């Protein structure tokens, strides 16, 4: 009998790559998405498979799935700063009410549940690089608070279900990740810069570009999630690529890769934009034997090839 896994946010960037991976591993995959930020085009290649089914549903409302479930991956959530500015209440609800509903489902089905948490739980960090024992520096009422606090609540309720109900749970803290199927208009640095290069627009760096991020290629992230799900480790695990770069240097790399003639223009830094971010991945290395394999050079090239072949640029 095939293992059955529910993946929420299945039509999104990470969710769709997870659907592909678990299909490849021989699982029966049930994808769920309300399609407010996800797109069916990310999973349309799966619709012909018997191994895959899709529920168009908002997990902030009661979730019903028939039959047995072995695993639940909760990846539904707006995940880019401009999305959670546009849809703040949904962002709060999917991380809180949605997680509660899915924990209830996991309990009823005796399934193991893995939640997608985030480096945003560290806020604008005072500890660098960030390890899992750091409690973070989050502004609860700032523009990012709706996402950060929903994810912090999500970790808290997941841990409570683990300790109080002995539910099998796993928590991954995801750092900036990129790759094919990101939304070009999601406002994040990489799709923004590549979209601007392809349209012949100037590259918009926010602030003076000295803030840092560390970008992980999606296939590496998916491997980390796969290993964590099948491990017996309950505390949070950072998954990300520690190769840190300033946003200005990142923009310059994308300008060089795309061959655009455009220049960098500077816009104001958004409120509460973290000044630095780099994962300490010692725990993932020790417990999961995991480290990222794809270099930024290689990953950026694959991602640019994807964007430049989208219908709007053909
Ligand atoms: N950023 C930028 N120009 C853009 C979009 C983003 O300079 O057009 C900056 C943003 O202010 C942040 C960094 O790039 O410092 C990464 O932003 P992103 O939205 O990709 O992710 P975050 O890590 O902030 O959630």
Coordinates of C-alpha atoms and ligand atoms in Angstrom, one line a residue:
X1 CA 0.0 0.0 0.0
X2 CA 1.4 3.4 -1.0
X3 CA 2.2 6.0 1.7
X4 CA -0.3 8.9 1.4
X5 CA 0.9 12.4 2.0
X6 CA -1.1 15.7 2.1
X7 CA 0.8 18.7 0.9
X8 CA -0.8 22.1 1.5
X9 CA 0.2 25.0 -0.7
X10 CA 0.7 22.4 -3.4
X11 CA 0.3 24.9 -6.3
X12 CA 2.9 27.2 -4.9
X13 CA 6.7 27.4 -5.5
X14 CA 7.9 25.0 -2.8
X15 CA 4.6 23.0 -2.6
X16 CA 4.8 22.1 -6.3
X17 CA 8.4 20.9 -6.0
X18 CA 7.5 18.8 -3.0
X19 CA 4.6 17.2 -4.9
X20 CA 7.1 16.3 -7.7
X21 CA 9.6 14.8 -5.2
X22 CA 7.1 12.7 -3.3
X23 CA 5.5 11.5 -6.5
X24 CA 9.0 10.4 -7.6
X25 CA 9.5 8.6 -4.3
X26 CA 6.3 6.6 -5.0
X27 CA 3.9 8.3 -2.6
X28 CA 0.2 9.0 -3.3
X29 CA 0.1 12.8 -3.1
X30 CA -2.9 14.8 -2.2
X31 CA -2.3 18.5 -3.1
X32 CA -4.4 21.2 -1.5
X33 CA -4.3 24.9 -2.3
X34 CA -6.8 27.9 -2.3
X35 CA -4.9 29.4 -5.2
X36 CA -4.6 32.9 -3.8
X37 CA -0.9 33.0 -4.4
X38 CA -0.3 29.6 -6.0
X39 CA -0.9 28.7 -9.6
X40 CA -2.3 25.5 -11.2
X41 CA 0.3 25.8 -14.0
X42 CA 2.9 24.6 -11.4
X43 CA 1.2 21.3 -11.0
X44 CA -0.8 20.8 -14.2
X45 CA 1.7 18.1 -15.3
X46 CA 0.6 16.0 -12.3
X47 CA -3.1 16.0 -13.1
X48 CA -2.9 13.0 -15.4
X49 CA -1.3 10.8 -12.8
X50 CA -3.3 8.4 -10.7
X51 CA -0.9 9.0 -7.9
X52 CA -2.0 12.6 -7.6
X53 CA -5.2 14.3 -6.5
X54 CA -5.9 18.0 -5.9
X55 CA -8.4 19.7 -3.5
X56 CA -9.1 23.3 -4.1
X57 CA -9.5 24.3 -0.5
X58 CA -8.5 27.0 2.1
X59 CA -7.0 25.2 5.1
X60 CA -8.0 28.1 7.4
X61 CA -11.5 26.4 7.2
X62 CA -12.1 22.8 8.4
X63 CA -10.1 20.3 6.4
X64 CA -11.6 17.0 5.3
X65 CA -9.6 14.3 3.6
X66 CA -11.0 10.8 3.1
X67 CA -8.9 7.7 3.6
X68 CA -5.7 7.2 5.5
X69 CA -2.9 9.7 5.7
X70 CA 0.7 9.0 6.7
X71 CA 2.2 12.5 6.4
X72 CA 1.1 16.1 6.2
X73 CA 3.4 18.9 4.9
X74 CA 2.0 22.3 5.7
X75 CA 3.4 24.7 3.1
X76 CA 0.3 26.9 2.5
X77 CA 1.0 30.6 3.2
X78 CA 1.8 33.8 1.4
X79 CA 5.5 34.0 1.7
X80 CA 6.7 37.3 0.2
X81 CA 6.7 40.7 1.9
X82 CA 4.4 42.3 -0.7
X83 CA 1.9 39.4 -0.5
X84 CA 1.6 39.6 3.2
X85 CA 1.1 43.3 3.0
X86 CA -1.7 42.8 0.5
X87 CA -3.3 39.9 2.3
X88 CA -2.3 40.2 6.0
X89 CA -5.4 38.6 7.5
X90 CA -5.2 35.5 5.3
X91 CA -1.5 35.3 6.2
X92 CA -2.3 35.2 9.9
X93 CA -5.1 32.8 9.5
X94 CA -3.3 30.2 7.4
X95 CA -0.4 30.1 9.9
X96 CA -2.6 29.9 12.9
X97 CA -6.1 28.5 12.2
X98 CA -4.8 26.5 9.2
X99 CA -2.1 24.9 11.3
X100 CA -4.6 24.1 14.0
X101 CA -7.0 22.4 11.5
X102 CA -4.1 20.4 10.1
X103 CA -2.8 19.4 13.5
X104 CA -6.3 18.1 14.3
X105 CA -6.4 16.2 11.0
X106 CA -2.9 14.8 11.7
X107 CA -4.2 13.6 15.1
X108 CA -7.3 12.0 13.7
X109 CA -5.3 10.2 11.0
X110 CA -2.3 9.4 13.2
X111 CA -0.2 11.1 10.6
X112 CA 3.2 12.8 11.1
X113 CA 3.1 16.5 10.4
X114 CA 5.9 18.7 9.2
X115 CA 5.4 22.5 9.2
X116 CA 7.2 25.1 7.1
X117 CA 8.6 27.6 9.5
X118 CA 11.0 30.4 8.4
X119 CA 14.1 32.4 9.1
X120 CA 11.6 35.2 9.7
X121 CA 11.1 33.8 13.3
X122 CA 14.5 35.4 13.9
X123 CA 13.2 38.8 12.7
X124 CA 16.0 41.3 12.2
X125 CA 18.5 39.2 14.0
X126 CA 21.0 40.3 16.6
X127 CA 22.9 37.0 16.4
X128 CA 24.8 36.1 13.3
X129 CA 24.7 33.5 11.8
X130 CA 21.3 32.4 13.2
X131 CA 21.2 29.1 15.0
X132 CA 18.1 27.3 16.2
X133 CA 18.6 28.3 19.8
X134 CA 18.3 32.0 19.0
X135 CA 14.8 33.4 20.0
X136 CA 14.7 36.2 17.5
X137 CA 14.0 39.9 17.3
X138 CA 10.6 40.4 15.8
X139 CA 8.4 43.5 15.7
X140 CA 4.9 42.0 16.2
X141 CA 3.0 45.0 14.9
X142 CA 5.3 45.9 11.9
X143 CA 4.4 45.0 8.3
X144 CA 6.1 41.6 8.5
X145 CA 4.6 40.8 11.9
X146 CA 1.6 39.1 10.3
X147 CA 3.8 36.5 8.8
X148 CA 6.5 36.3 11.5
X149 CA 4.1 36.0 14.4
X150 CA 1.8 33.5 12.5
X151 CA 4.9 31.3 12.0
X152 CA 6.0 31.7 15.6
X153 CA 2.5 30.7 16.7
X154 CA 2.6 27.8 14.3
X155 CA 5.8 26.5 15.9
X156 CA 4.3 26.9 19.4
X157 CA 1.0 25.1 18.6
X158 CA 2.9 22.4 16.8
X159 CA 5.2 21.8 19.7
X160 CA 2.1 21.8 22.1
X161 CA 0.5 19.1 20.0
X162 CA 3.7 17.1 20.2
X163 CA 4.1 17.4 23.9
X164 CA 0.4 17.3 24.9
X165 CA -1.0 14.8 22.3
X166 CA 2.2 13.0 21.5
X167 CA 1.7 13.9 17.8
X168 CA 4.7 13.2 15.6
X169 CA 5.8 16.6 14.4
X170 CA 8.7 18.2 12.5
X171 CA 9.7 21.9 12.2
X172 CA 11.8 23.2 9.4
X173 CA 13.0 26.9 9.4
X174 CA 13.4 27.8 5.7
X175 CA 15.9 30.5 4.7
X176 CA 15.6 32.4 1.4
X177 CA 15.1 29.8 -1.4
X178 CA 14.9 30.3 -5.1
X179 CA 14.3 28.4 -8.3
X180 CA 11.9 27.7 -11.2
X181 CA 8.2 28.4 -10.4
X182 CA 8.8 31.4 -8.3
X183 CA 6.2 34.0 -9.2
X184 CA 7.8 36.7 -11.3
X185 CA 5.6 39.3 -9.6
X186 CA 6.0 38.1 -6.0
X187 CA 8.2 41.1 -5.2
X188 CA 11.2 39.2 -3.9
X189 CA 14.7 40.2 -4.9
X190 CA 15.5 37.4 -7.3
X191 CA 12.3 37.3 -9.5
X192 CA 12.2 41.2 -9.3
X193 CA 15.8 41.5 -10.6
X194 CA 15.4 38.8 -13.3
X195 CA 12.0 40.2 -14.4
X196 CA 13.5 43.7 -14.7
X197 CA 16.5 42.4 -16.7
X198 CA 14.1 40.5 -19.1
X199 CA 11.9 43.6 -19.6
X200 CA 14.7 46.0 -20.0
X201 CA 14.0 47.9 -16.7
X202 CA 16.4 49.2 -14.2
X203 CA 17.2 46.9 -11.3
X204 CA 15.6 48.1 -8.0
X205 CA 17.8 47.7 -5.0
X206 CA 16.2 48.7 -1.7
X207 CA 18.2 50.7 0.7
X208 CA 21.9 50.9 -0.1
X209 CA 22.0 47.2 -0.8
X210 CA 24.4 46.4 2.1
X211 CA 21.8 44.1 3.7
X212 CA 22.7 40.4 3.3
X213 CA 20.8 37.3 2.5
X214 CA 21.9 33.7 1.8
X215 CA 20.1 32.0 -1.1
X216 CA 19.4 28.3 -1.3
X217 CA 18.5 26.4 -4.5
X218 CA 15.1 24.7 -4.3
X219 CA 16.3 21.2 -5.0
X220 CA 18.7 21.4 -2.0
X221 CA 15.8 22.6 0.2
X222 CA 13.5 19.8 -0.9
X223 CA 16.2 17.2 0.0
X224 CA 16.5 18.8 3.4
X225 CA 12.7 18.6 3.9
X226 CA 12.6 15.0 2.8
X227 CA 15.4 14.0 5.2
X228 CA 13.8 15.9 8.1
X229 CA 10.4 14.3 7.6
X230 CA 11.8 10.8 7.7
X231 CA 14.1 11.6 10.7
X232 CA 13.1 11.3 14.3
X233 CA 14.1 14.8 15.2
X234 CA 11.5 17.0 16.8
X235 CA 13.1 20.4 17.4
X236 CA 13.4 23.0 14.7
X237 CA 16.0 22.6 12.0
X238 CA 17.4 25.4 9.8
X239 CA 17.6 24.6 6.1
X240 CA 19.3 27.1 3.9
X241 CA 22.5 27.8 2.1
X242 CA 25.1 29.7 4.3
X243 CA 26.7 31.4 1.2
X244 CA 25.9 35.0 2.2
X245 CA 25.9 37.9 -0.2
X246 CA 24.9 41.6 0.0
X247 CA 21.8 42.5 -2.1
X248 CA 23.9 44.9 -4.2
X249 CA 26.3 42.1 -5.1
X250 CA 23.4 39.8 -5.8
X251 CA 21.9 42.4 -8.2
X252 CA 25.3 42.7 -9.9
X253 CA 25.6 38.9 -10.3
X254 CA 22.1 38.9 -12.0
X255 CA 23.1 41.8 -14.2
X256 CA 26.2 39.9 -15.3
X257 CA 24.3 36.6 -15.8
X258 CA 21.5 38.1 -17.8
X259 CA 23.7 40.4 -19.9
X260 CA 21.2 43.3 -19.4
X261 CA 22.4 46.9 -20.1
X262 CA 20.3 48.2 -17.3
X263 CA 21.7 49.9 -14.2
X264 CA 20.9 49.6 -10.5
X265 CA 18.5 52.2 -9.1
X266 CA 18.0 52.6 -5.3
X267 CA 14.6 52.7 -3.6
X268 CA 13.9 53.2 0.1
X269 CA 14.4 50.2 2.4
X270 CA 11.1 48.7 3.5
X271 CA 10.2 48.9 7.2
X272 CA 11.8 46.2 9.4
X273 CA 13.8 44.7 6.5
X274 CA 16.4 42.4 8.2
X275 CA 19.9 43.8 7.9
X276 CA 21.6 40.4 7.7
X277 CA 20.6 36.7 7.4
X278 CA 22.7 33.6 7.2
X279 CA 21.7 30.1 8.5
X280 CA 23.9 28.2 10.9
X281 CA 23.3 24.7 9.5
X282 CA 25.4 22.7 12.0
X283 CA 22.2 20.9 13.2
X284 CA 21.1 19.9 9.7
X285 CA 24.6 18.7 8.9
X286 CA 24.8 16.6 12.1
X287 CA 21.3 15.2 12.4
X288 CA 20.3 14.9 8.7
X289 CA 23.8 14.6 7.1
X290 CA 22.5 17.4 4.9
X291 CA 24.3 20.3 3.2
X292 CA 23.5 22.3 0.1
X293 CA 25.1 21.1 -3.1
X294 CA 24.0 23.6 -5.8
X295 CA 26.2 26.7 -6.2
X296 CA 24.6 30.1 -6.7
X297 CA 26.1 30.3 -10.1
X298 CA 24.5 27.0 -11.2
X299 CA 21.2 27.7 -9.5
X300 CA 20.8 31.2 -10.9
X301 CA 21.5 30.0 -14.4
X302 CA 18.8 27.3 -14.2
X303 CA 16.3 29.8 -12.7
X304 CA 17.0 32.4 -15.4
X305 CA 16.6 29.8 -18.1
X306 CA 13.1 29.1 -16.6
X307 CA 12.1 32.7 -16.5
X308 CA 13.3 33.6 -20.0
X309 CA 11.3 30.7 -21.4
X310 CA 8.0 31.9 -19.9
X311 CA 5.4 32.8 -22.5
X312 CA 5.6 36.5 -21.8
X313 CA 9.2 36.7 -22.9
X314 CA 9.0 34.4 -26.0
Ligands
LIG1 N1 15.0 43.7 -2.4 C1 15.5 44.7 -3.2 N2 14.9 44.9 -4.4 C2 13.7 44.3 -4.8 C3 13.2 43.3 -3.9 C4 13.8 43.1 -2.7 O1 16.6 45.3 -2.9 O2 13.2 44.6 -5.9 C5 15.7 43.5 -1.1 C6 14.8 43.4 0.1 O3 14.7 44.8 0.7 C7 15.6 42.5 1.1 C8 16.3 41.6 0.1 O4 16.2 42.2 -1.2 O5 16.6 43.3 1.7 C9 15.6 40.2 0.0 O6 14.2 40.5 -0.1 P1 13.1 39.4 -0.4 O7 11.8 40.1 -0.6 O8 13.6 38.6 -1.6 O9 13.1 38.4 0.8 P2 13.2 38.7 2.4 O10 14.5 37.9 2.8 O11 13.4 40.1 2.7 O12 12.0 38.1 3.0

